[in-house]
Tab-separated table of C-alpha atoms and ligand atoms in Angstrom:
chain	number	residue	atom	x	y	z
A	453	MET	CA	85.236	119.870	63.119
A	454	GLY	CA	82.042	121.887	62.648
A	455	GLU	CA	78.648	120.561	61.559
A	456	LYS	CA	78.078	119.929	57.880
A	457	LYS	CA	75.309	121.912	56.297
A	458	LYS	CA	73.903	122.474	52.841
A	459	LYS	CA	74.766	125.651	51.080
A	460	ILE	CA	73.573	127.120	47.802
A	461	VAL	CA	76.550	128.306	45.784
A	462	LYS	CA	75.586	131.109	43.415
A	463	THR	CA	77.796	131.757	40.426
A	464	ILE	CA	77.797	134.423	37.753
A	465	LYS	CA	79.699	133.168	34.748
A	466	VAL	CA	81.366	135.903	32.743
A	467	ASP	CA	81.959	135.373	29.048
A	468	VAL	CA	84.378	138.167	28.243
A	469	ASP	CA	84.116	137.474	24.503
A	470	LYS	CA	80.403	138.336	24.542
A	471	CYS	CA	80.666	141.576	26.535
A	472	ASN	CA	80.245	144.648	24.299
A	473	GLY	CA	80.975	147.215	27.009
A	474	CYS	CA	77.433	148.650	27.108
A	475	ARG	CA	77.584	148.998	30.939
A	476	ALA	CA	73.884	148.205	31.424
A	477	CYS	CA	75.000	145.866	34.232
A	478	GLU	CA	76.580	148.793	36.128
A	479	LEU	CA	73.407	150.871	35.865
A	480	ALA	CA	71.122	147.995	36.862
A	481	CYS	CA	73.255	147.091	39.877
A	482	SER	CA	73.530	150.649	41.181
A	483	ALA	CA	69.782	151.290	40.685
A	484	PHE	CA	68.854	148.078	42.501
A	485	HIS	CA	71.056	148.997	45.471
A	486	ALA	CA	69.967	152.660	45.634
A	487	THR	CA	67.944	153.843	48.630
A	488	PRO	CA	65.038	153.919	47.926
A	489	LYS	CA	65.412	151.143	45.349
A	490	TYR	CA	65.660	152.353	41.715
A	491	SER	CA	65.664	156.006	42.846
A	492	SER	CA	69.040	156.684	41.153
A	493	ASN	CA	71.813	155.049	39.213
A	494	ASN	CA	75.517	155.738	39.301
A	495	PRO	CA	78.148	153.302	38.023
A	496	GLU	CA	80.463	154.498	40.820
A	497	ARG	CA	78.129	152.753	43.245
A	498	SER	CA	77.872	149.570	41.211
A	499	ARG	CA	79.176	146.244	42.489
A	500	ILE	CA	80.144	145.237	38.981
A	501	ARG	CA	82.518	147.368	36.907
A	502	VAL	CA	83.442	146.924	33.280
A	503	ILE	CA	87.149	147.447	32.605
A	504	ARG	CA	87.061	148.905	29.119
A	505	ASP	CA	89.580	149.170	26.303
A	506	PRO	CA	87.374	150.198	23.329
A	507	LEU	CA	90.267	150.598	20.865
A	508	ARG	CA	91.023	146.909	21.244
A	509	ASP	CA	87.401	145.892	21.688
A	510	ILE	CA	88.220	144.451	25.101
A	511	TYR	CA	85.651	144.680	27.893
A	512	VAL	CA	86.042	142.751	31.125
A	513	PRO	CA	83.195	142.811	33.678
A	514	VAL	CA	84.569	142.414	37.231
A	515	LEU	CA	82.280	141.699	40.205
A	516	ALA	CA	83.166	143.318	43.550
A	517	GLY	CA	84.680	140.809	45.966
A	518	GLU	CA	85.961	141.023	49.527
A	519	TYR	CA	87.032	144.111	51.426
A	520	THR	CA	90.696	144.120	52.383
A	521	PRO	CA	92.090	146.577	54.989
A	522	ALA	CA	95.622	146.523	53.528
A	523	GLU	CA	97.148	146.175	50.083
A	524	CYS	CA	98.326	142.650	49.384
A	525	MET	CA	102.057	141.981	49.055
A	526	GLY	CA	101.823	140.526	45.558
A	527	ARG	CA	100.656	142.139	42.357
A	528	ASP	CA	99.103	140.733	39.230
A	529	LYS	CA	99.518	142.017	35.734
A	530	TYR	CA	97.541	140.763	32.752
A	531	THR	CA	98.511	140.798	29.110
A	532	ILE	CA	95.604	140.412	26.681
A	533	ASP	CA	96.141	140.372	22.919
A	534	GLY	CA	99.660	141.711	23.478
A	535	LYS	CA	98.616	144.676	25.639
A	536	GLU	CA	99.766	144.824	29.250
A	537	TYR	CA	97.096	146.176	31.607
A	538	ASP	CA	97.620	148.161	34.815
A	539	GLU	CA	98.587	146.261	37.927
A	540	CYS	CA	95.568	144.879	39.745
A	541	ALA	CA	93.239	146.032	36.909
A	542	PHE	CA	91.029	142.957	37.151
A	543	CYS	CA	91.216	142.376	40.925
A	544	ARG	CA	87.854	142.019	42.704
A	545	ALA	CA	88.944	143.410	46.084
A	546	SER	CA	87.829	146.654	47.670
A	547	CYS	CA	91.361	147.679	48.607
A	548	PRO	CA	93.041	150.887	49.893
A	549	SER	CA	95.275	151.024	46.799
A	550	ARG	CA	92.477	152.293	44.514
A	551	ASP	CA	88.978	153.822	44.377
A	552	LEU	CA	87.252	150.849	42.768
A	553	PHE	CA	84.409	149.232	44.724
A	554	LYS	CA	83.999	151.966	47.295
A	555	GLU	CA	80.927	154.105	47.985
A	556	PRO	CA	81.917	157.504	46.505
A	557	ASP	CA	80.622	159.530	49.495
A	558	SER	CA	81.457	157.389	52.502
A	559	GLY	CA	84.345	155.316	51.124
A	560	LEU	CA	82.654	152.205	52.551
A	561	PRO	CA	83.456	149.009	50.675
A	562	LEU	CA	81.051	147.665	48.053
A	563	LYS	CA	80.638	143.935	47.605
A	564	CYS	CA	78.443	141.944	45.240
A	565	ASP	CA	75.662	140.400	47.342
A	566	MET	CA	74.130	138.513	44.406
A	567	CYS	CA	71.133	140.876	44.690
A	568	GLU	CA	69.799	139.124	47.776
A	569	ASP	CA	66.233	140.211	48.252
A	570	ASP	CA	62.969	139.156	49.808
A	571	PRO	CA	61.299	137.608	47.842
A	572	PRO	CA	64.445	136.415	45.998
A	573	LEU	CA	64.987	137.548	42.416
A	574	GLU	CA	64.933	134.874	39.765
A	575	GLU	CA	68.274	136.160	38.511
A	576	PRO	CA	70.580	138.947	39.721
A	577	MET	CA	69.926	142.335	38.122
A	578	CYS	CA	73.178	142.530	36.161
A	579	VAL	CA	72.413	139.158	34.565
A	580	GLN	CA	68.850	140.212	33.706
A	581	TRP	CA	70.044	143.394	31.999
A	582	CYS	CA	72.955	141.892	30.107
A	583	LEU	CA	71.250	141.497	26.745
A	584	ALA	CA	74.467	140.212	25.177
A	585	ASP	CA	74.415	137.107	27.439
A	586	ALA	CA	77.913	137.859	28.680
A	587	LEU	CA	76.643	137.168	32.223
A	588	THR	CA	74.838	133.959	33.103
A	589	TYR	CA	73.638	132.791	36.484
A	590	GLU	CA	73.953	129.335	38.020
A	591	GLU	CA	73.084	127.821	41.387
A	592	ARG	CA	74.282	124.534	42.883
A	593	GLU	CA	74.031	122.891	46.283
A	594	GLU	CA	77.162	121.931	48.249
A	595	GLU	CA	77.895	120.471	51.682
A	596	VAL	CA	80.128	122.748	53.736
A	597	GLU	CA	81.471	123.072	57.291
A	598	GLU	CA	79.366	125.487	59.330
A	599	GLU	CA	81.281	128.699	59.898
A	600	GLU	CA	80.644	132.104	61.370
A	601	LYS	CA	80.012	134.625	58.605
A	602	MET	CA	81.109	138.202	59.018
A	603	GLU	CA	78.055	140.412	58.705
A	604	ASP	CA	78.026	143.414	56.341
A	605	LEU	CA	77.729	145.696	59.378
A	606	GLU	CA	80.961	144.286	60.850
A	607	ILE	CA	82.773	144.660	57.527
A	608	GLY	CA	81.636	148.298	57.327
A	609	LEU	CA	82.718	148.983	60.906
A	610	GLU	CA	86.084	147.332	60.346
A	611	SER	CA	86.627	149.489	57.286
A	612	LEU	CA	85.695	152.684	59.186
A	613	ALA	CA	87.958	151.678	62.092
A	614	ASN	CA	90.837	151.099	59.676
A	615	THR	CA	90.296	154.533	58.120
A	616	TYR	CA	89.660	156.640	61.229
A	617	GLY	CA	90.953	154.476	64.114
A	618	LEU	CA	88.818	152.479	66.510
A	619	GLU	CA	88.940	155.135	69.231
A	620	LYS	CA	87.410	157.830	66.992
A	621	ILE	CA	84.632	155.454	65.918
A	622	MET	CA	83.875	154.571	69.569
A	623	ASP	CA	83.826	158.288	70.492
A	624	ALA	CA	81.469	159.064	67.607
A	625	VAL	CA	79.104	156.225	68.586
A	626	ALA	CA	79.147	157.419	72.219
A	627	ARG	CA	78.330	160.997	71.116
A	628	MET	CA	75.538	159.768	68.825
A	629	SER	CA	73.997	157.670	71.557
A	630	LEU	CA	74.153	160.629	74.006
A	631	SER	CA	72.477	162.971	71.525
A	632	LYS	CA	69.732	160.388	70.843
A	633	LYS	CA	69.072	160.075	74.602
A	634	GLY	CA	69.098	163.863	75.050
B	1951	SF4	S1	75.572	144.430	30.422
B	1951	SF4	FE1	76.670	142.639	29.616
B	1951	SF4	S2	77.462	143.305	27.631
B	1951	SF4	FE2	76.895	145.157	28.761
B	1951	SF4	S3	78.802	145.753	29.802
B	1951	SF4	FE3	77.670	144.500	31.248
B	1951	SF4	S4	78.478	142.429	30.940
B	1951	SF4	FE4	79.075	143.624	29.158
B	1952	SF4	S1	74.740	140.193	41.267
B	1952	SF4	FE1	73.595	141.991	41.919
B	1952	SF4	S2	74.965	142.913	43.453
B	1952	SF4	FE2	76.209	141.505	42.253
B	1952	SF4	S3	77.063	142.782	40.633
B	1952	SF4	FE3	75.209	141.814	39.804
B	1952	SF4	S4	73.607	143.358	40.140
B	1952	SF4	FE4	75.326	143.902	41.458
């Protein structure tokens, strides 16, 4: 059994009924995560995407979750107001089965990081820019077992290794380190 430690659990509550599909959250998220910060915005790079069905006035904001190297064995299918949506339409995973939640250029997975920053933001950007109050932010403290957390760098490397093979990644790193030395 590991040590117990305190952890702040951050939650974004999504009220689908209040979302009007304006997509300000997508722009705010992508601008905040641009390098340099706020230098560009592109919903394709956003860690929140709004699944939109304007004819039925249905808009569902989905926050990017974990990266998965392989498609899962099961599928989910939602029916809302009598309309059946595509398989996996509302899934949060960055998964090989679709383009959602991947950097458009590199294909690296995107994951909501709750806008971690130094100094911390009062509220994540998507929440700040959602003028319809469809997104609200909450924090609470919980006691949890201490566990090793996979760093973003490792997740990125794992994703590259799954796409190109570990050997190619090792070769590329070796070449890069040689060229830096030379
Ligand atoms: S900013 Fe708010 S209302 Fe606009 S699309 Fe995003 S969640 Fe919906
Ligand atoms: S909390 Fe921050 S990183 Fe997560 S979706 Fe909202 S703006 Fe993007």
